[in-house]
Short mmCIF file of N, CA and C in Angstrom, two decimals:
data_model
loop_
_atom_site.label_atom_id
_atom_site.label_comp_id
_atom_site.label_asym_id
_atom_site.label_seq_id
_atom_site.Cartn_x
_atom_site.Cartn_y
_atom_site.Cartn_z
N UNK A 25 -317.48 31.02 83.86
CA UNK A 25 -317.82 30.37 85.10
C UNK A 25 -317.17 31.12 86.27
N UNK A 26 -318.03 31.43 87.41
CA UNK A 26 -317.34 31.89 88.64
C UNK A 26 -316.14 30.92 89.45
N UNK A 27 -315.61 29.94 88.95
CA UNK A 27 -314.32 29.76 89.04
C UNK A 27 -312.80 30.22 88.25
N UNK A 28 -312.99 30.68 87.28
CA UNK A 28 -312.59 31.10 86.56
C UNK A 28 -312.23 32.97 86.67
N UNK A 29 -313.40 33.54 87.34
CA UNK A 29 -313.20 34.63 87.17
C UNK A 29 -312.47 34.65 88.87
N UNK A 30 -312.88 33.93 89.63
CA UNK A 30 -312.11 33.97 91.08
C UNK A 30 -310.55 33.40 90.97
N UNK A 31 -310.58 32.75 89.82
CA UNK A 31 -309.21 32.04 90.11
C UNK A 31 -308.68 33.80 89.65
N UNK A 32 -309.04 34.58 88.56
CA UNK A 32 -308.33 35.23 87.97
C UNK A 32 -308.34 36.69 88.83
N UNK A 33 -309.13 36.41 90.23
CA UNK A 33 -309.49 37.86 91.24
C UNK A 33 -308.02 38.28 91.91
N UNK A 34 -307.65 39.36 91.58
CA UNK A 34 -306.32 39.91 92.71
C UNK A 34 -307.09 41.21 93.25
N UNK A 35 -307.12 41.85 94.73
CA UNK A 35 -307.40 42.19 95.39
C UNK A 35 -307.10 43.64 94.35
N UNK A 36 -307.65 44.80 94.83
CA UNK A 36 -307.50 46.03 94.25
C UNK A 36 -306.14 46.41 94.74
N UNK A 37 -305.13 47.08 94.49
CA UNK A 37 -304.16 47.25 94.35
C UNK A 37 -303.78 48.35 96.16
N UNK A 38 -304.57 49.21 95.84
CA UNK A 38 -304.64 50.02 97.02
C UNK A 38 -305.00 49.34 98.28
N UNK A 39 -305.74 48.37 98.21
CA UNK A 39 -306.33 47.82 99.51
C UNK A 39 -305.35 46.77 99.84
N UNK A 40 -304.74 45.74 98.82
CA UNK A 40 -303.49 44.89 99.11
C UNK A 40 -302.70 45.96 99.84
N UNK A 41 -302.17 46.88 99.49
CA UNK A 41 -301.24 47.66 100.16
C UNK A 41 -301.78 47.94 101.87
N UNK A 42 -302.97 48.62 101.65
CA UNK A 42 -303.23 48.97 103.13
C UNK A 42 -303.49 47.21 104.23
N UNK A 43 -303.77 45.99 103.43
CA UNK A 43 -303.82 44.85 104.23
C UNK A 43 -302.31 44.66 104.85
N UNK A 44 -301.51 45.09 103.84
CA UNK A 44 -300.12 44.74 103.91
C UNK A 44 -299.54 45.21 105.08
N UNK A 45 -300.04 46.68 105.20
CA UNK A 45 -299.95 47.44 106.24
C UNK A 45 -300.13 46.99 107.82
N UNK A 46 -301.25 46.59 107.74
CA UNK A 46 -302.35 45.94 109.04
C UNK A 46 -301.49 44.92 109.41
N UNK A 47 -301.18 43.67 107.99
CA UNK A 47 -300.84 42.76 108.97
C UNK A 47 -299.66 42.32 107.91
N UNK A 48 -298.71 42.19 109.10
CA UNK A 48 -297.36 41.75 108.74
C UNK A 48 -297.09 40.98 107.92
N UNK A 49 -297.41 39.84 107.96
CA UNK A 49 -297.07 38.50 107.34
C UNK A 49 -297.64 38.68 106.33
N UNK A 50 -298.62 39.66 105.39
CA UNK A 50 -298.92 39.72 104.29
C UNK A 50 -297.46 40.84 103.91
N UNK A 51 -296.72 41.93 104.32
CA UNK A 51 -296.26 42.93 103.99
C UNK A 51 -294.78 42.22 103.00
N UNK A 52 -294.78 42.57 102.09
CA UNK A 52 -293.88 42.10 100.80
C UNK A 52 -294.30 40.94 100.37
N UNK A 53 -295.32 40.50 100.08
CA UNK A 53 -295.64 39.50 98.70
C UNK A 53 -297.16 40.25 98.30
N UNK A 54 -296.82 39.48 97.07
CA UNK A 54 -298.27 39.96 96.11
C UNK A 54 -299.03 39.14 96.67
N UNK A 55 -299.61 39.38 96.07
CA UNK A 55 -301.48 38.10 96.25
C UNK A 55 -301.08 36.70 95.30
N UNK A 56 -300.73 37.02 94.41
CA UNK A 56 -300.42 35.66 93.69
C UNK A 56 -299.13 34.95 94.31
N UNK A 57 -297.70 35.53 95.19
CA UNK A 57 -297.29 34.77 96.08
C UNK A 57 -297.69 34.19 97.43
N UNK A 58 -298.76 35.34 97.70
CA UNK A 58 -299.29 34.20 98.77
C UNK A 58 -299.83 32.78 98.71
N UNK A 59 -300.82 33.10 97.56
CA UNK A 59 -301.67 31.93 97.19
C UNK A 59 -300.71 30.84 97.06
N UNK A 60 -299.37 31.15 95.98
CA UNK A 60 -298.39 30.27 96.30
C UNK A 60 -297.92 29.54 96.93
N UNK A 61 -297.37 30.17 98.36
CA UNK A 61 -297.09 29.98 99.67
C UNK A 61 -298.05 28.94 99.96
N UNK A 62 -299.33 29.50 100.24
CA UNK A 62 -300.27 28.51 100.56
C UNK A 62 -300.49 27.34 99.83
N UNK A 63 -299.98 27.27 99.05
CA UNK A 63 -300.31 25.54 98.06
C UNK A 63 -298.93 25.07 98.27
N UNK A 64 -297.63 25.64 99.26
CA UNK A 64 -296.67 25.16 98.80
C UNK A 64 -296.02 23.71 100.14
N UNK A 65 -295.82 22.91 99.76
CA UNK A 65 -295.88 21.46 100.97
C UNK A 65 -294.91 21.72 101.73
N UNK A 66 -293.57 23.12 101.06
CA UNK A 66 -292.59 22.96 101.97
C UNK A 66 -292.91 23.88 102.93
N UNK A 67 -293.67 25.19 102.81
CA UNK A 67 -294.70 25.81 103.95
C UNK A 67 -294.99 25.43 105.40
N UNK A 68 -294.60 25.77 106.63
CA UNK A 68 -295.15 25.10 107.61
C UNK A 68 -296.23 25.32 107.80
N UNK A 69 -297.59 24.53 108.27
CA UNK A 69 -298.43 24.76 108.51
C UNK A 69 -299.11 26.03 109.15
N UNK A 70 -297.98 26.63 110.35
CA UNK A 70 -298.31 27.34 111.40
C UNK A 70 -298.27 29.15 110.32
N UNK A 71 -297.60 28.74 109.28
CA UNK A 71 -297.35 30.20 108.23
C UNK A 71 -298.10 30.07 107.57
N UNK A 72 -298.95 28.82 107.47
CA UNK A 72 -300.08 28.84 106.11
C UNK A 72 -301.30 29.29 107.36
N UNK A 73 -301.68 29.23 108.70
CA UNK A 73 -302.69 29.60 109.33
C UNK A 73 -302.37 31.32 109.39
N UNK A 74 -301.51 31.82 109.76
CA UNK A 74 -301.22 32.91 110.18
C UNK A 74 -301.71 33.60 108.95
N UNK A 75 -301.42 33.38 107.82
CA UNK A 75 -301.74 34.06 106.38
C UNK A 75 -303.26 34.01 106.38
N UNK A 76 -303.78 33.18 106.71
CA UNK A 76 -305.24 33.13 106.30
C UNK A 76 -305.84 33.40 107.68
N UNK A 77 -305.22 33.52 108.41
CA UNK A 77 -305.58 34.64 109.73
C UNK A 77 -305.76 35.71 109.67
N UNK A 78 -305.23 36.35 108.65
CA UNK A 78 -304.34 37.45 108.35
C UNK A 78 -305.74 38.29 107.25
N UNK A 79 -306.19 37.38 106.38
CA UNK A 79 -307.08 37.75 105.65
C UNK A 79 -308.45 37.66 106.56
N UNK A 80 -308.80 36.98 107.30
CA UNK A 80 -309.94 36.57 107.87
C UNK A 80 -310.35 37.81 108.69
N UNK A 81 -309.25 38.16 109.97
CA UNK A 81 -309.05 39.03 110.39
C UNK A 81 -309.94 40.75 109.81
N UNK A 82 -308.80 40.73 108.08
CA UNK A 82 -309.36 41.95 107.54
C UNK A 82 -310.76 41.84 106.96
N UNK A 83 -311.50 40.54 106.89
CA UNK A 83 -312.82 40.76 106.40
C UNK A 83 -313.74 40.24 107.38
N UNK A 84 -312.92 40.14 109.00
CA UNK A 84 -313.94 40.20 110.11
C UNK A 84 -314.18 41.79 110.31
N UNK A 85 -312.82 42.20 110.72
CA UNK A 85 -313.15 43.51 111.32
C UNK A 85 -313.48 44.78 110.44
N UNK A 86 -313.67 44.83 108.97
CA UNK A 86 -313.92 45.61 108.48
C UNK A 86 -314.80 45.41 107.66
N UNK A 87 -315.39 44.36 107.62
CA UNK A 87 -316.58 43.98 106.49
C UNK A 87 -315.99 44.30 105.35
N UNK A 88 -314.50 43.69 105.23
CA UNK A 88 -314.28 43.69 103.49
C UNK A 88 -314.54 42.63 103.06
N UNK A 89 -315.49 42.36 101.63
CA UNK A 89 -316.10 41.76 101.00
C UNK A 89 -314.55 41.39 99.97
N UNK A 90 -313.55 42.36 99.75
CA UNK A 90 -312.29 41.98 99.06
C UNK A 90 -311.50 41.29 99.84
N UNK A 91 -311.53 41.17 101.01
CA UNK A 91 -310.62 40.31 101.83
C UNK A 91 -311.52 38.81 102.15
N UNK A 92 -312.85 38.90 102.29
CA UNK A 92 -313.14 37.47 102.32
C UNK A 92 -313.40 36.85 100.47
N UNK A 93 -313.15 37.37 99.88
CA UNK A 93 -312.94 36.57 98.30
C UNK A 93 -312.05 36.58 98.43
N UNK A 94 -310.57 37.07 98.77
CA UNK A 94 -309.50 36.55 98.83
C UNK A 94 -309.30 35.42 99.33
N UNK A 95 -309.80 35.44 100.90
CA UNK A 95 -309.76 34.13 101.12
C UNK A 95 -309.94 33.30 100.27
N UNK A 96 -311.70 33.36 100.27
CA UNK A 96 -311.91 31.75 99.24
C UNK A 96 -310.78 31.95 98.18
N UNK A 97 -310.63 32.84 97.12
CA UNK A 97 -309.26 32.38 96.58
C UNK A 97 -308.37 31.49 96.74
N UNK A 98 -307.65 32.23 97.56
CA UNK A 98 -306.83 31.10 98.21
C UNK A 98 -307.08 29.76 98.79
N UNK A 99 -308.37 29.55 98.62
CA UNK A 99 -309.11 27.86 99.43
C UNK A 99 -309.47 27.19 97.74
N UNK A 100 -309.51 27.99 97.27
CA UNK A 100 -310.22 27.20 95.45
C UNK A 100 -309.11 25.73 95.40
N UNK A 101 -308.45 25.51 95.30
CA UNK A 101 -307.59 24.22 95.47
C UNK A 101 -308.45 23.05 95.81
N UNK A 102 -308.53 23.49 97.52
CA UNK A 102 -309.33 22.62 98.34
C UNK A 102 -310.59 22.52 97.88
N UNK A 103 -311.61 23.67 97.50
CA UNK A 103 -312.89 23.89 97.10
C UNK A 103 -313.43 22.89 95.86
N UNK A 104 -311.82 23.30 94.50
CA UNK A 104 -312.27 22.80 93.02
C UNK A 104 -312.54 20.55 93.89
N UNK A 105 -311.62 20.67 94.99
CA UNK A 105 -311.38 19.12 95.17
C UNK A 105 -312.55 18.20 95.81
N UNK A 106 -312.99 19.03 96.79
CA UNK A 106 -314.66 19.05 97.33
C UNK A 106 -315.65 18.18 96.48
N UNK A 107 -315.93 19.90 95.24
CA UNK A 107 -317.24 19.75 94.40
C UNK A 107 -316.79 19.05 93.80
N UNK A 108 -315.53 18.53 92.84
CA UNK A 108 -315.48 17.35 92.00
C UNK A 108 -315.80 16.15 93.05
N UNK A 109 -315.51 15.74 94.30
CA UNK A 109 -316.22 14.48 94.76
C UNK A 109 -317.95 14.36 95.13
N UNK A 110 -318.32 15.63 95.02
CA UNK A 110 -319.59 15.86 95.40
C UNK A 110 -320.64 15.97 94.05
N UNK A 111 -320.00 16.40 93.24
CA UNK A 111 -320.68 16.59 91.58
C UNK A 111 -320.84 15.60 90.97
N UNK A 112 -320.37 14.46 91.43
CA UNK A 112 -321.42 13.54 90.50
C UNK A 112 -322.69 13.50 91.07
N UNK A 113 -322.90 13.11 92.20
CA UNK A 113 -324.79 13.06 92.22
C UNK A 113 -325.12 14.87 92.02
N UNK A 114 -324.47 15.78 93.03
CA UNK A 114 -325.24 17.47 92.78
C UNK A 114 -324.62 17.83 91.65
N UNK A 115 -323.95 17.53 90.95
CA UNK A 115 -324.15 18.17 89.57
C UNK A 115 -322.22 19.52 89.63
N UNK A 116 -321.38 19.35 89.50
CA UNK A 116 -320.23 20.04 90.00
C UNK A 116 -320.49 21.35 90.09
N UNK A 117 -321.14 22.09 89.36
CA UNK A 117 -321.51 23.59 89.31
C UNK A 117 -322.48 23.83 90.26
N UNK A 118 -323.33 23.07 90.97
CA UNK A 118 -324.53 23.45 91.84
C UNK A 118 -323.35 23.24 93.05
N UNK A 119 -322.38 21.80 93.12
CA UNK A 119 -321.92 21.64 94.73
C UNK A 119 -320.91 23.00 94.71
N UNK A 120 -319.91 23.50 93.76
CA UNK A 120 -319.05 24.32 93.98
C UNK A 120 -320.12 25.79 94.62
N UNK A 121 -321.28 26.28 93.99
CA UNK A 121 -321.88 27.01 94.23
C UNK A 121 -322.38 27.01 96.05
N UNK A 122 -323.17 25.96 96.21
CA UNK A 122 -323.33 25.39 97.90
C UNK A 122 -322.05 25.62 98.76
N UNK A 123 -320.48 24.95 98.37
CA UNK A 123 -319.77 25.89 98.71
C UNK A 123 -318.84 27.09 99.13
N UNK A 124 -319.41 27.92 97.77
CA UNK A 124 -318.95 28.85 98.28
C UNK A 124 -319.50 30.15 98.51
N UNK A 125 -320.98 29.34 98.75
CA UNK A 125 -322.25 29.93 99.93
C UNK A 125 -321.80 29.37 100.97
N UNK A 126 -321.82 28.51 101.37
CA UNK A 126 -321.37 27.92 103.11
C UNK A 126 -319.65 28.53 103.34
N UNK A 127 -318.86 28.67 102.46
CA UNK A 127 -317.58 29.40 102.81
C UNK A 127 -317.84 30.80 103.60
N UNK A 128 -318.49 31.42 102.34
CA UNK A 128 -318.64 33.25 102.48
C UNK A 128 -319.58 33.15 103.89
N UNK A 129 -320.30 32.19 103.87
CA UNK A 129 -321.05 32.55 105.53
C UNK A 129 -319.75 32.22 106.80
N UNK A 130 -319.25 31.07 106.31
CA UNK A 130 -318.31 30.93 107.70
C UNK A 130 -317.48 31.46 107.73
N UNK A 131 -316.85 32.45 106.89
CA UNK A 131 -315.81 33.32 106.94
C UNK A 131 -316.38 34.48 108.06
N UNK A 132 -317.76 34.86 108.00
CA UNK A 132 -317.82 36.05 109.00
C UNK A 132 -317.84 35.81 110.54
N UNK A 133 -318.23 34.51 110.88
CA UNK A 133 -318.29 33.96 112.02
C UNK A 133 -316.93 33.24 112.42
N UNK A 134 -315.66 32.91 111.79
CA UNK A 134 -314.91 31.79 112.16
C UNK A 134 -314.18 32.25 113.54
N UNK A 135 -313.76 31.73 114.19
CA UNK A 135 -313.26 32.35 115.48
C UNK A 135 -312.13 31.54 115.50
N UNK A 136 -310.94 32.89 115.14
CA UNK A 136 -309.73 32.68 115.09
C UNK A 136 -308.86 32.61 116.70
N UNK A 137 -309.94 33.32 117.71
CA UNK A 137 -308.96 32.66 119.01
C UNK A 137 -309.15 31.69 119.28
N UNK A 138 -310.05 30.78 119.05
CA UNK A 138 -310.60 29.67 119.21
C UNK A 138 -309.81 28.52 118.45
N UNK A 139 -310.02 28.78 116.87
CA UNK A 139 -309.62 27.73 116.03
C UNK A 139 -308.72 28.74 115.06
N UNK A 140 -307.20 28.70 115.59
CA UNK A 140 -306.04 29.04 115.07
C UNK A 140 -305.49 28.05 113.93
N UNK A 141 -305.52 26.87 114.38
CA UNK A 141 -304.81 26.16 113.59
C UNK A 141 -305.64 25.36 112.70
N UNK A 142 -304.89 24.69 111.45
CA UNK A 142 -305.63 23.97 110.62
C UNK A 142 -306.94 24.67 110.00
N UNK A 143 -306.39 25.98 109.93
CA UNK A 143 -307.30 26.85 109.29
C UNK A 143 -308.56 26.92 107.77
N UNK A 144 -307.70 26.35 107.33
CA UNK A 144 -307.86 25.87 105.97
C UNK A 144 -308.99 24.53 106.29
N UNK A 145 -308.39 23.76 106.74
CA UNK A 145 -309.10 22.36 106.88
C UNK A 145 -310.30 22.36 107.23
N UNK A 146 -310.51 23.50 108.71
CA UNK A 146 -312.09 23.63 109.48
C UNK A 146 -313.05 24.56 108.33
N UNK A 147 -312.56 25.20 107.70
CA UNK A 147 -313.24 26.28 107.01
C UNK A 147 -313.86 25.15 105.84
N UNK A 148 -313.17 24.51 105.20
CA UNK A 148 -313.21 23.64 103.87
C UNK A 148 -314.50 22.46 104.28
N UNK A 149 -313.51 21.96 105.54
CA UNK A 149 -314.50 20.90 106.40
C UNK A 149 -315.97 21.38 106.68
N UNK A 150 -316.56 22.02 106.83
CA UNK A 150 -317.96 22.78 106.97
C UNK A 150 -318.48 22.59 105.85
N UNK A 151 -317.67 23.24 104.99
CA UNK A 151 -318.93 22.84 103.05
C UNK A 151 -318.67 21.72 102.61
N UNK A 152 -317.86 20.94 103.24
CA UNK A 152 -318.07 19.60 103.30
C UNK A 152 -319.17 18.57 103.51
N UNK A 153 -319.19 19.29 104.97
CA UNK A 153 -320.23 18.62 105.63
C UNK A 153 -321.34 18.81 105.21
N UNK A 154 -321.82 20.08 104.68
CA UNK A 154 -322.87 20.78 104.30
C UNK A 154 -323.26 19.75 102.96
N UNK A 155 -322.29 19.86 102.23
CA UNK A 155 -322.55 18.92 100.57
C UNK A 155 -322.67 17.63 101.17
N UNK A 156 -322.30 16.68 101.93
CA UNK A 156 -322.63 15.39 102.16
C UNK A 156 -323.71 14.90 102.82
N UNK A 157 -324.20 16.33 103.65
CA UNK A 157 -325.74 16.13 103.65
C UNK A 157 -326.58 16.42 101.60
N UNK A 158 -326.63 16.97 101.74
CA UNK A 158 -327.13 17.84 100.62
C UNK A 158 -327.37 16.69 99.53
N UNK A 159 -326.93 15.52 99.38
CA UNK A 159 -325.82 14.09 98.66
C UNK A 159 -326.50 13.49 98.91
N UNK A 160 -327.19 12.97 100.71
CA UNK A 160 -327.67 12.15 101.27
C UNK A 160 -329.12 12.37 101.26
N UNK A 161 -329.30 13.97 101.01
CA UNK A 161 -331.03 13.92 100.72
C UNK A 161 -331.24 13.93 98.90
N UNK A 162 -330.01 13.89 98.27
CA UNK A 162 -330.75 13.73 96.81
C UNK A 162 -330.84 12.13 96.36
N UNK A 163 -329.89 11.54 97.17
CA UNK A 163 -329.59 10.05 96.69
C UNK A 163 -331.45 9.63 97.29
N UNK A 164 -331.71 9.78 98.69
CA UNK A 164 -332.89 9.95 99.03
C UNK A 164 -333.91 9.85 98.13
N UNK A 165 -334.13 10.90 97.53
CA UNK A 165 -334.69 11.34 96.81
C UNK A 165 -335.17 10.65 95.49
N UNK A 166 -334.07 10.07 95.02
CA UNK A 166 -333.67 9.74 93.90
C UNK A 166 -334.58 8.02 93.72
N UNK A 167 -333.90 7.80 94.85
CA UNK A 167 -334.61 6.19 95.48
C UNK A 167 -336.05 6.29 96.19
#
C-alpha cells in the first residue's frame, strides 16, 4: 500500500544534504528526526512551521517532487487520521488517495508569506474539506 511505502520514503541522501544546505533549520538532523520533531508536543509550534516551511519552500522553488513527498511524509500522522474518519462511507483507501491528491496539489500553490503559521493544520484542513464534500455527495447518493 502507498502508505506504507511513504511511511518508509527518506529523501535521497545527496539532496537531504543540499536541502540542508539551503535551509537552516533542516542543517543537522536526518529526515527521520525531523519527522520526529514534528510529531513531538514538546515542539513549539513556531519550529514545527518553520520546518515545513523549509520543505515547502524547496518543492516551490525548484519543482522538487522529493521535497513535496517529504512533506506529505511528514503530514501522514494527520493524513492516516483524516481518511480513517472519512473511510467509512469512501472506503479508507479511496479517502487517503483523494488526499493525497488534494495535498500534492496544495503543496505547489500554498503561500507561505501569507499563511506562515499553523502550517500543518491549513494544508491537512483543505483535504479535509475536500473529503467532507466528497461524503456528502456519496451519502447523497446512497439515499
Amino acid at each position: 500500500m502507498i502508505v506504507t511505502q511513504l511511511d518508509a520514503y527518506q529523501p535521497p541522501t545527496a539532496r537531504w544534504r543540499q536541502w540542508q544546505r539551503d535551509e537552516p533549520i533542516l542543517n543537522g538532523h536526518e529526515f527521520a528526526a525531523v519527522r520526529r520533531t514534528l510529531l513531538d508536543r514538546q515542539v513549539s509550534s513556531d519550529r514545527k512551521d518553520e520546518i515545513l516551511a523549509a520543505l515547502i519552500r524547496r518543492a516551490q522553488r525548484t519543482r522538487d517532487d522529493d521535497a513535496r513527498v517529504a512533506t506529505i511524509v511528514c503530514l501522514l500522522p494527520g493524513l492516516r487520521r483524516i481518511a480513517g474518519r472519512f473511510g467509512v462511507i469512501l472506503g479508507r483507501h479511496d479517502a487517503l488517495a483523494e488526499l493525497l491528491a488534494s495535498l500534492w496539489s496544495s503543496l505547489e500553490h500554498f503561500d507561505l508569506d501569507r499563511r506562515c503559521d499553523r502550517i500543518a493544520g491549513r494544508l491537512l484542513a483543505g483535504g479535509a474539506q475536500r473529503l467532507a464534500s466528497l461524503a456528502r455527495q456519496e451519502r447523497d447518493w446512497r439515499d
